[in-house]
mmCIF file of C-alpha atoms and ligand atoms in Angstrom:
data_model
loop_
_atom_site.group_PDB
_atom_site.id
_atom_site.type_symbol
_atom_site.label_atom_id
_atom_site.label_comp_id
_atom_site.label_asym_id
_atom_site.label_seq_id
_atom_site.Cartn_x
_atom_site.Cartn_y
_atom_site.Cartn_z
ATOM 1 C CA UNK A 12 -53.753 63.051 14.880
ATOM 2 C CA UNK A 13 -52.214 61.766 11.699
ATOM 3 C CA UNK A 14 -52.517 57.825 11.274
ATOM 4 C CA UNK A 15 -51.142 55.539 8.742
ATOM 5 C CA UNK A 16 -52.572 52.372 7.860
ATOM 6 C CA UNK A 17 -49.926 50.439 6.397
ATOM 7 C CA UNK A 18 -51.462 48.176 3.742
ATOM 8 C CA UNK A 19 -51.042 46.589 0.369
ATOM 9 C CA UNK A 20 -54.718 46.711 -0.075
ATOM 10 C CA UNK A 21 -56.592 49.837 0.484
ATOM 11 C CA UNK A 22 -59.703 48.011 -0.767
ATOM 12 C CA UNK A 23 -59.304 45.230 1.834
ATOM 13 C CA UNK A 24 -62.050 44.812 4.452
ATOM 14 C CA UNK A 25 -59.817 44.987 7.288
ATOM 15 C CA UNK A 26 -57.756 47.916 6.072
ATOM 16 C CA UNK A 27 -61.040 50.078 4.891
ATOM 17 C CA UNK A 28 -62.692 49.412 8.237
ATOM 18 C CA UNK A 29 -59.845 50.775 10.118
ATOM 19 C CA UNK A 30 -59.389 53.740 7.910
ATOM 20 C CA UNK A 31 -63.124 54.493 8.427
ATOM 21 C CA UNK A 32 -62.933 54.221 12.143
ATOM 22 C CA UNK A 33 -60.150 56.709 12.016
ATOM 23 C CA UNK A 34 -61.673 59.104 9.966
ATOM 24 C CA UNK A 35 -65.184 58.832 12.112
ATOM 25 C CA UNK A 36 -62.807 59.878 14.967
ATOM 26 C CA UNK A 37 -61.666 63.207 12.780
ATOM 27 C CA UNK A 38 -58.334 61.737 12.224
ATOM 28 C CA UNK A 39 -56.286 62.289 9.086
ATOM 29 C CA UNK A 40 -56.010 58.772 7.892
ATOM 30 C CA UNK A 41 -53.740 57.606 5.017
ATOM 31 C CA UNK A 42 -53.515 54.423 3.790
ATOM 32 C CA UNK A 43 -49.837 53.564 2.698
ATOM 33 C CA UNK A 44 -48.437 50.738 0.691
ATOM 34 C CA UNK A 45 -45.269 49.564 1.900
ATOM 35 C CA UNK A 46 -43.928 49.082 -1.406
ATOM 36 C CA UNK A 47 -44.119 52.536 -2.181
ATOM 37 C CA UNK A 48 -41.880 53.295 0.525
ATOM 38 C CA UNK A 49 -38.095 53.974 0.011
ATOM 39 C CA UNK A 50 -36.192 52.915 2.989
ATOM 40 C CA UNK A 51 -32.564 52.508 4.020
ATOM 41 C CA UNK A 52 -29.617 54.545 5.198
ATOM 42 C CA UNK A 53 -27.967 57.702 3.899
ATOM 43 C CA UNK A 54 -24.833 59.597 5.277
ATOM 44 C CA UNK A 55 -27.393 61.749 7.226
ATOM 45 C CA UNK A 56 -29.018 58.615 8.820
ATOM 46 C CA UNK A 57 -32.248 56.668 8.462
ATOM 47 C CA UNK A 58 -34.176 57.352 5.279
ATOM 48 C CA UNK A 59 -37.950 56.977 4.659
ATOM 49 C CA UNK A 60 -39.364 58.265 1.533
ATOM 50 C CA UNK A 61 -42.606 57.999 -0.354
ATOM 51 C CA UNK A 62 -43.468 59.864 -3.548
ATOM 52 C CA UNK A 63 -46.280 61.655 -2.181
ATOM 53 C CA UNK A 64 -46.694 61.173 1.335
ATOM 54 C CA UNK A 65 -44.567 62.631 4.041
ATOM 55 C CA UNK A 66 -44.044 59.407 6.194
ATOM 56 C CA UNK A 67 -42.124 60.898 9.014
ATOM 57 C CA UNK A 68 -45.136 63.164 10.121
ATOM 58 C CA UNK A 69 -47.270 60.424 11.068
ATOM 59 C CA UNK A 70 -48.158 60.342 14.862
ATOM 60 C CA UNK A 71 -48.946 56.394 14.974
ATOM 61 C CA UNK A 72 -48.696 53.786 12.456
ATOM 62 C CA UNK A 73 -50.984 50.736 12.185
ATOM 63 C CA UNK A 74 -49.528 48.080 10.143
ATOM 64 C CA UNK A 75 -51.302 45.658 8.404
ATOM 65 C CA UNK A 76 -48.840 43.308 6.804
ATOM 66 C CA UNK A 77 -49.623 39.794 5.573
ATOM 67 C CA UNK A 78 -47.191 37.018 5.472
ATOM 68 C CA UNK A 79 -46.398 37.470 1.651
ATOM 69 C CA UNK A 80 -45.390 41.239 2.295
ATOM 70 C CA UNK A 81 -43.225 40.432 5.317
ATOM 71 C CA UNK A 82 -39.715 40.648 3.874
ATOM 72 C CA UNK A 83 -40.090 44.046 2.802
ATOM 73 C CA UNK A 84 -43.117 45.135 4.935
ATOM 74 C CA UNK A 85 -41.236 44.617 8.173
ATOM 75 C CA UNK A 86 -38.094 46.790 7.474
ATOM 76 C CA UNK A 87 -40.487 49.643 6.713
ATOM 77 C CA UNK A 88 -42.384 49.359 10.141
ATOM 78 C CA UNK A 89 -38.964 49.006 11.794
ATOM 79 C CA UNK A 90 -37.857 52.384 10.175
ATOM 80 C CA UNK A 91 -40.978 54.097 11.474
ATOM 81 C CA UNK A 92 -40.090 52.384 15.091
ATOM 82 C CA UNK A 93 -36.445 53.598 14.764
ATOM 83 C CA UNK A 94 -37.708 57.227 13.847
ATOM 84 C CA UNK A 95 -39.582 57.166 17.160
ATOM 85 C CA UNK A 96 -43.052 56.725 15.776
ATOM 86 C CA UNK A 97 -45.257 54.223 17.815
ATOM 87 C CA UNK A 98 -46.549 51.441 15.655
ATOM 88 C CA UNK A 99 -48.943 48.650 16.317
ATOM 89 C CA UNK A 100 -47.681 46.108 16.123
ATOM 90 C CA UNK A 101 -43.738 46.203 16.214
ATOM 91 C CA UNK A 102 -41.571 44.422 13.570
ATOM 92 C CA UNK A 103 -40.087 42.276 15.913
ATOM 93 C CA UNK A 104 -43.349 41.122 17.475
ATOM 94 C CA UNK A 105 -44.764 40.384 14.026
ATOM 95 C CA UNK A 106 -41.646 38.336 13.219
ATOM 96 C CA UNK A 107 -41.764 36.240 16.387
ATOM 97 C CA UNK A 108 -45.590 35.337 16.024
ATOM 98 C CA UNK A 109 -45.188 34.408 12.508
ATOM 99 C CA UNK A 110 -42.401 31.941 13.487
ATOM 100 C CA UNK A 111 -44.396 29.146 14.878
ATOM 101 C CA UNK A 112 -41.209 27.502 16.303
ATOM 102 C CA UNK A 113 -39.788 30.625 18.203
ATOM 103 C CA UNK A 114 -43.656 31.631 19.116
ATOM 104 C CA UNK A 115 -44.136 28.419 20.767
ATOM 105 C CA UNK A 116 -40.934 28.415 22.862
ATOM 106 C CA UNK A 117 -41.784 32.171 23.827
ATOM 107 C CA UNK A 118 -45.507 31.171 25.241
ATOM 108 C CA UNK A 119 -44.129 27.881 26.965
ATOM 109 C CA UNK A 120 -41.453 30.012 28.725
ATOM 110 C CA UNK A 121 -44.128 32.398 29.839
ATOM 111 C CA UNK A 122 -46.016 29.270 31.264
ATOM 112 C CA UNK A 123 -48.930 29.299 28.684
ATOM 113 C CA UNK A 124 -50.232 25.983 27.465
ATOM 114 C CA UNK A 125 -49.468 25.042 23.843
ATOM 115 C CA UNK A 126 -49.879 21.596 22.221
ATOM 116 C CA UNK A 127 -46.946 19.326 22.421
ATOM 117 C CA UNK A 128 -44.707 20.320 19.375
ATOM 118 C CA UNK A 129 -41.396 19.170 18.232
ATOM 119 C CA UNK A 130 -39.360 20.774 15.385
ATOM 120 C CA UNK A 131 -36.472 18.849 14.219
ATOM 121 C CA UNK A 132 -33.864 18.573 11.192
ATOM 122 C CA UNK A 133 -32.290 15.040 11.721
ATOM 123 C CA UNK A 134 -34.043 12.645 9.714
ATOM 124 C CA UNK A 135 -32.953 9.878 12.438
ATOM 125 C CA UNK A 136 -34.899 12.201 15.046
ATOM 126 C CA UNK A 137 -38.358 11.621 13.284
ATOM 127 C CA UNK A 138 -39.189 8.165 15.047
ATOM 128 C CA UNK A 139 -38.328 9.522 18.564
ATOM 129 C CA UNK A 140 -40.236 12.708 17.964
ATOM 130 C CA UNK A 141 -43.212 10.949 17.090
ATOM 131 C CA UNK A 142 -42.911 8.711 20.241
ATOM 132 C CA UNK A 143 -42.514 11.701 22.261
ATOM 133 C CA UNK A 144 -45.880 13.391 20.811
ATOM 134 C CA UNK A 145 -47.679 10.439 21.707
ATOM 135 C CA UNK A 146 -47.765 8.683 18.387
ATOM 136 C CA UNK A 147 -49.936 9.168 15.031
ATOM 137 C CA UNK A 148 -51.954 10.855 13.933
ATOM 138 C CA UNK A 149 -49.568 13.832 14.025
ATOM 139 C CA UNK A 150 -50.253 17.263 12.331
ATOM 140 C CA UNK A 151 -46.888 18.074 10.243
ATOM 141 C CA UNK A 152 -46.717 22.073 9.606
ATOM 142 C CA UNK A 153 -44.657 23.730 7.003
ATOM 143 C CA UNK A 154 -42.756 26.714 8.837
ATOM 144 C CA UNK A 155 -43.634 29.374 7.571
ATOM 145 C CA UNK A 156 -46.858 28.938 6.452
ATOM 146 C CA UNK A 157 -50.297 30.683 6.406
ATOM 147 C CA UNK A 158 -54.070 30.307 5.633
ATOM 148 C CA UNK A 159 -53.960 26.625 6.514
ATOM 149 C CA UNK A 160 -51.489 25.861 3.421
ATOM 150 C CA UNK A 161 -49.110 23.357 4.347
ATOM 151 C CA UNK A 162 -50.723 22.047 7.516
ATOM 152 C CA UNK A 163 -50.867 18.255 6.924
ATOM 153 C CA UNK A 164 -52.364 15.712 9.196
ATOM 154 C CA UNK A 165 -50.625 12.179 8.996
ATOM 155 C CA UNK A 166 -52.102 8.977 10.142
ATOM 156 C CA UNK A 167 -49.072 6.868 10.300
ATOM 157 C CA UNK A 168 -45.402 6.770 10.764
ATOM 158 C CA UNK A 169 -44.817 6.191 6.966
ATOM 159 C CA UNK A 170 -47.049 9.190 5.999
ATOM 160 C CA UNK A 171 -45.242 11.267 8.767
ATOM 161 C CA UNK A 172 -41.846 10.561 7.540
ATOM 162 C CA UNK A 173 -42.838 10.926 3.707
ATOM 163 C CA UNK A 174 -44.239 14.204 4.376
ATOM 164 C CA UNK A 175 -41.685 15.586 6.523
ATOM 165 C CA UNK A 176 -38.987 14.464 3.938
ATOM 166 C CA UNK A 177 -40.965 16.132 0.998
ATOM 167 C CA UNK A 178 -40.991 19.516 2.895
ATOM 168 C CA UNK A 179 -37.405 19.264 3.652
ATOM 169 C CA UNK A 180 -36.331 18.518 0.129
ATOM 170 C CA UNK A 181 -37.863 21.680 -0.756
ATOM 171 C CA UNK A 182 -35.710 23.454 1.612
ATOM 172 C CA UNK A 183 -38.511 24.293 4.018
ATOM 173 C CA UNK A 184 -38.608 23.629 7.982
ATOM 174 C CA UNK A 185 -41.405 21.892 9.561
ATOM 175 C CA UNK A 186 -42.775 21.141 13.078
ATOM 176 C CA UNK A 187 -44.613 18.248 14.375
ATOM 177 C CA UNK A 188 -47.571 18.521 16.588
ATOM 178 C CA UNK A 189 -49.914 16.220 18.754
ATOM 179 C CA UNK A 190 -53.104 16.064 16.936
ATOM 180 C CA UNK A 191 -56.018 17.436 19.161
ATOM 181 C CA UNK A 192 -58.690 15.288 18.059
ATOM 182 C CA UNK A 193 -61.245 16.528 20.786
ATOM 183 C CA UNK A 194 -61.441 19.947 18.937
ATOM 184 C CA UNK A 195 -62.913 18.178 16.124
ATOM 185 C CA UNK A 196 -62.338 20.632 13.187
ATOM 186 C CA UNK A 197 -63.066 23.829 15.447
ATOM 187 C CA UNK A 198 -60.874 26.436 16.878
ATOM 188 C CA UNK A 199 -61.485 29.522 18.947
ATOM 189 C CA UNK A 200 -60.370 32.811 17.801
ATOM 190 C CA UNK A 201 -59.947 35.417 20.530
ATOM 191 C CA UNK A 202 -59.306 39.073 19.451
ATOM 192 C CA UNK A 203 -57.235 41.076 21.728
ATOM 193 C CA UNK A 204 -56.664 44.725 21.435
ATOM 194 C CA UNK A 205 -54.557 46.781 24.002
ATOM 195 C CA UNK A 206 -54.416 44.163 26.739
ATOM 196 C CA UNK A 207 -58.148 43.373 26.581
ATOM 197 C CA UNK A 208 -60.236 40.456 24.987
ATOM 198 C CA UNK A 209 -62.704 42.360 22.707
ATOM 199 C CA UNK A 210 -64.250 39.110 21.033
ATOM 200 C CA UNK A 211 -64.143 35.737 20.508
ATOM 201 C CA UNK A 212 -65.521 33.366 17.350
ATOM 202 C CA UNK A 213 -65.727 29.646 17.204
ATOM 203 C CA UNK A 214 -64.577 28.642 13.694
ATOM 204 C CA UNK A 215 -65.607 25.120 12.269
ATOM 205 C CA UNK A 216 -64.194 23.600 9.321
ATOM 206 C CA UNK A 217 -66.044 22.379 6.493
ATOM 207 C CA UNK A 218 -66.984 18.749 6.694
ATOM 208 C CA UNK A 219 -63.944 16.394 5.550
ATOM 209 C CA UNK A 220 -61.660 18.983 6.577
ATOM 210 C CA UNK A 221 -59.866 19.486 9.850
ATOM 211 C CA UNK A 222 -58.604 22.966 9.165
ATOM 212 C CA UNK A 223 -61.064 25.624 10.521
ATOM 213 C CA UNK A 224 -59.423 28.365 8.634
ATOM 214 C CA UNK A 225 -62.072 30.907 7.344
ATOM 215 C CA UNK A 226 -59.700 31.000 4.088
ATOM 216 C CA UNK A 227 -60.296 27.387 3.866
ATOM 217 C CA UNK A 228 -64.091 27.546 3.702
ATOM 218 C CA UNK A 229 -64.623 27.525 7.689
ATOM 219 C CA UNK A 230 -67.584 29.099 9.309
ATOM 220 C CA UNK A 231 -67.624 31.309 12.342
ATOM 221 C CA UNK A 232 -69.851 32.044 15.126
ATOM 222 C CA UNK A 233 -69.727 34.282 18.209
ATOM 223 C CA UNK A 234 -68.884 32.455 21.408
ATOM 224 C CA UNK A 235 -68.782 33.506 25.098
ATOM 225 C CA UNK A 236 -65.349 32.469 26.796
ATOM 226 C CA UNK A 237 -64.546 31.949 30.301
ATOM 227 C CA UNK A 238 -62.096 33.434 32.398
ATOM 228 C CA UNK A 239 -59.389 30.791 31.848
ATOM 229 C CA UNK A 240 -59.813 31.374 28.223
ATOM 230 C CA UNK A 241 -59.918 35.172 28.504
ATOM 231 C CA UNK A 242 -56.752 34.862 30.681
ATOM 232 C CA UNK A 243 -54.649 32.596 28.361
ATOM 233 C CA UNK A 244 -55.492 35.111 25.349
ATOM 234 C CA UNK A 245 -54.682 38.138 27.033
ATOM 235 C CA UNK A 246 -51.242 36.626 28.231
ATOM 236 C CA UNK A 247 -50.611 35.253 24.841
ATOM 237 C CA UNK A 248 -50.742 38.555 23.307
ATOM 238 C CA UNK A 249 -48.607 40.142 26.239
ATOM 239 C CA UNK A 250 -46.085 37.203 26.040
ATOM 240 C CA UNK A 251 -45.933 38.200 21.960
ATOM 241 C CA UNK A 252 -45.765 41.798 22.679
ATOM 242 C CA UNK A 253 -48.815 42.439 20.569
ATOM 243 C CA UNK A 254 -51.384 45.308 20.921
ATOM 244 C CA UNK A 255 -53.403 43.811 18.340
ATOM 245 C CA UNK A 256 -53.560 39.821 18.492
ATOM 246 C CA UNK A 257 -55.811 37.179 17.099
ATOM 247 C CA UNK A 258 -55.357 34.199 19.662
ATOM 248 C CA UNK A 259 -56.153 30.625 18.219
ATOM 249 C CA UNK A 260 -57.035 28.225 20.855
ATOM 250 C CA UNK A 261 -57.577 24.232 20.420
ATOM 251 C CA UNK A 262 -59.966 23.224 23.067
ATOM 252 C CA UNK A 263 -58.175 20.098 24.409
ATOM 253 C CA UNK A 264 -59.495 17.550 27.216
ATOM 254 C CA UNK A 265 -56.390 19.259 29.068
ATOM 255 C CA UNK A 266 -57.583 22.657 28.608
ATOM 256 C CA UNK A 267 -57.120 25.617 26.151
ATOM 257 C CA UNK A 268 -53.896 24.849 23.861
ATOM 258 C CA UNK A 269 -52.710 27.908 21.964
ATOM 259 C CA UNK A 270 -52.147 27.018 18.445
ATOM 260 C CA UNK A 271 -50.784 30.419 17.028
ATOM 261 C CA UNK A 272 -51.126 34.099 17.776
ATOM 262 C CA UNK A 273 -51.642 36.188 14.576
ATOM 263 C CA UNK A 274 -50.136 39.815 14.428
ATOM 264 C CA UNK A 275 -52.386 40.926 11.620
ATOM 265 C CA UNK A 276 -55.588 39.273 12.196
ATOM 266 C CA UNK A 277 -58.587 39.938 9.582
ATOM 267 C CA UNK A 278 -61.298 41.988 10.849
ATOM 268 C CA UNK A 279 -64.380 40.861 8.468
ATOM 269 C CA UNK A 280 -65.063 37.333 10.091
ATOM 270 C CA UNK A 281 -64.777 38.631 13.844
ATOM 271 C CA UNK A 282 -66.954 41.720 13.031
ATOM 272 C CA UNK A 283 -69.524 39.394 11.274
ATOM 273 C CA UNK A 284 -69.750 37.023 13.911
ATOM 274 C CA UNK A 285 -69.756 39.267 16.932
ATOM 275 C CA UNK A 286 -70.830 42.581 15.820
ATOM 276 C CA UNK A 287 -68.217 44.014 17.970
ATOM 277 C CA UNK A 288 -66.463 47.243 16.145
ATOM 278 C CA UNK A 289 -63.013 45.793 16.181
ATOM 279 C CA UNK A 290 -61.854 48.521 14.125
ATOM 280 C CA UNK A 291 -62.922 51.282 16.659
ATOM 281 C CA UNK A 292 -60.872 49.100 19.317
ATOM 282 C CA UNK A 293 -57.594 49.401 17.271
ATOM 283 C CA UNK A 294 -58.186 53.075 16.606
ATOM 284 C CA UNK A 295 -58.515 53.543 20.392
ATOM 285 C CA UNK A 296 -55.557 51.935 21.006
ATOM 286 C CA UNK A 297 -53.802 53.965 18.322
ATOM 287 C CA UNK A 298 -54.968 57.144 19.880
ATOM 288 C CA UNK A 299 -53.589 56.070 23.508
ATOM 289 C CA UNK A 300 -50.117 55.021 21.842
ATOM 290 C CA UNK A 301 -49.812 58.453 20.048
ATOM 291 C CA UNK A 302 -50.246 60.532 23.104
HETATM 292 P P1 ADP B 7 -52.025 28.472 9.762
HETATM 293 O O1 ADP B 7 -50.880 29.354 10.314
HETATM 294 O O2 ADP B 7 -51.591 28.195 8.258
HETATM 295 O O3 ADP B 7 -53.347 28.952 10.074
HETATM 296 P P2 ADP B 7 -52.518 26.762 11.927
HETATM 297 O O4 ADP B 7 -51.420 26.172 12.702
HETATM 298 O O5 ADP B 7 -53.286 27.647 12.363
HETATM 299 O O6 ADP B 7 -51.909 26.986 10.429
HETATM 300 O O7 ADP B 7 -53.455 25.309 11.496
HETATM 301 C C1 ADP B 7 -54.636 25.484 10.440
HETATM 302 C C2 ADP B 7 -55.776 24.918 11.040
HETATM 303 O O8 ADP B 7 -55.699 23.526 11.325
HETATM 304 C C3 ADP B 7 -56.226 25.234 12.563
HETATM 305 O O9 ADP B 7 -57.120 26.413 12.643
HETATM 306 C C4 ADP B 7 -56.910 24.128 13.163
HETATM 307 O O10 ADP B 7 -58.245 24.073 12.785
HETATM 308 C C5 ADP B 7 -56.061 23.069 12.472
HETATM 309 N N1 ADP B 7 -55.027 22.536 13.318
HETATM 310 C C6 ADP B 7 -53.953 22.962 13.349
HETATM 311 N N2 ADP B 7 -53.023 22.309 14.129
HETATM 312 C C7 ADP B 7 -53.869 21.434 14.812
HETATM 313 C C8 ADP B 7 -53.796 20.360 15.796
HETATM 314 N N3 ADP B 7 -52.454 20.162 16.501
HETATM 315 N N4 ADP B 7 -54.888 19.361 16.269
HETATM 316 C C9 ADP B 7 -55.961 19.664 15.794
HETATM 317 N N5 ADP B 7 -56.122 20.619 14.695
HETATM 318 C C10 ADP B 7 -55.198 21.578 14.262
HETATM 319 MG MG1 MG B 8 -54.222 29.478 11.857
#
């Protein structure tokens, strides 16, 4: 089978682990930088070219597209899909899950639990939004944002208003979210591949920090999750149409709340914490899809 791992960084942990797992199964694996693809439309139809690799000959594509590479990376993923080549995950699923506002809408509509969250654009609505969310402290999130950057905790109405207005002045969208204090600087990342939970870890923020992102210095340990958590993770990945998903949960006093569903979750943290061969699960899913 010919597998394309679409990634900007051939030496990145996740990319090289997936490539190794594929080669171990005797597949012909190529790591392709999406920025080396030439995509578009020509009179004969869709164009998908690369200086050395015949892109249309792949049996399956595993996109590893970070947030910053999305504007060009996703049309590349889409081009493969339009040519009938299976991808995990698809470009519209990527887009949906990276949009925190729309992702929350879809999850809620699917009956899944998320933190109380509001998006707004009118400064006159700030006070009523804060009230609807139960008052300060409130988490203000820049949208889009990733790796914890642009996630601020605001303790007073004054600081919420000034933070929101600062983001708006930069022409960025924000959302306001209840602060789940009980989670106390931890969250649970559940890794779902092909509709199954394959591993989970608890991430803990460094002291004096409420954001538990590993990129912000958080630490990770394996965790056993109960059936409720497992069910939430699997249903969240399904609602977002993701075959590979990192489902992030805040454990609140009213049960698990889905904070985020990541369409290109890193492998290093979860593999080191759980010793699960996540890369092999991803390759197995690619094999199933390509058949
Ligand atoms: P990013 O997409 O940048 O990772 P997240 O929404 O995942 O942003 O938030 C980053 C971190 O901040 C989370 O992993 C969590 O530890 C913390 N956090 C985010 N939202 C809340 C909240 N509503 N209550 C408590 N902690 C939160
Ligand atoms: Mg996050």
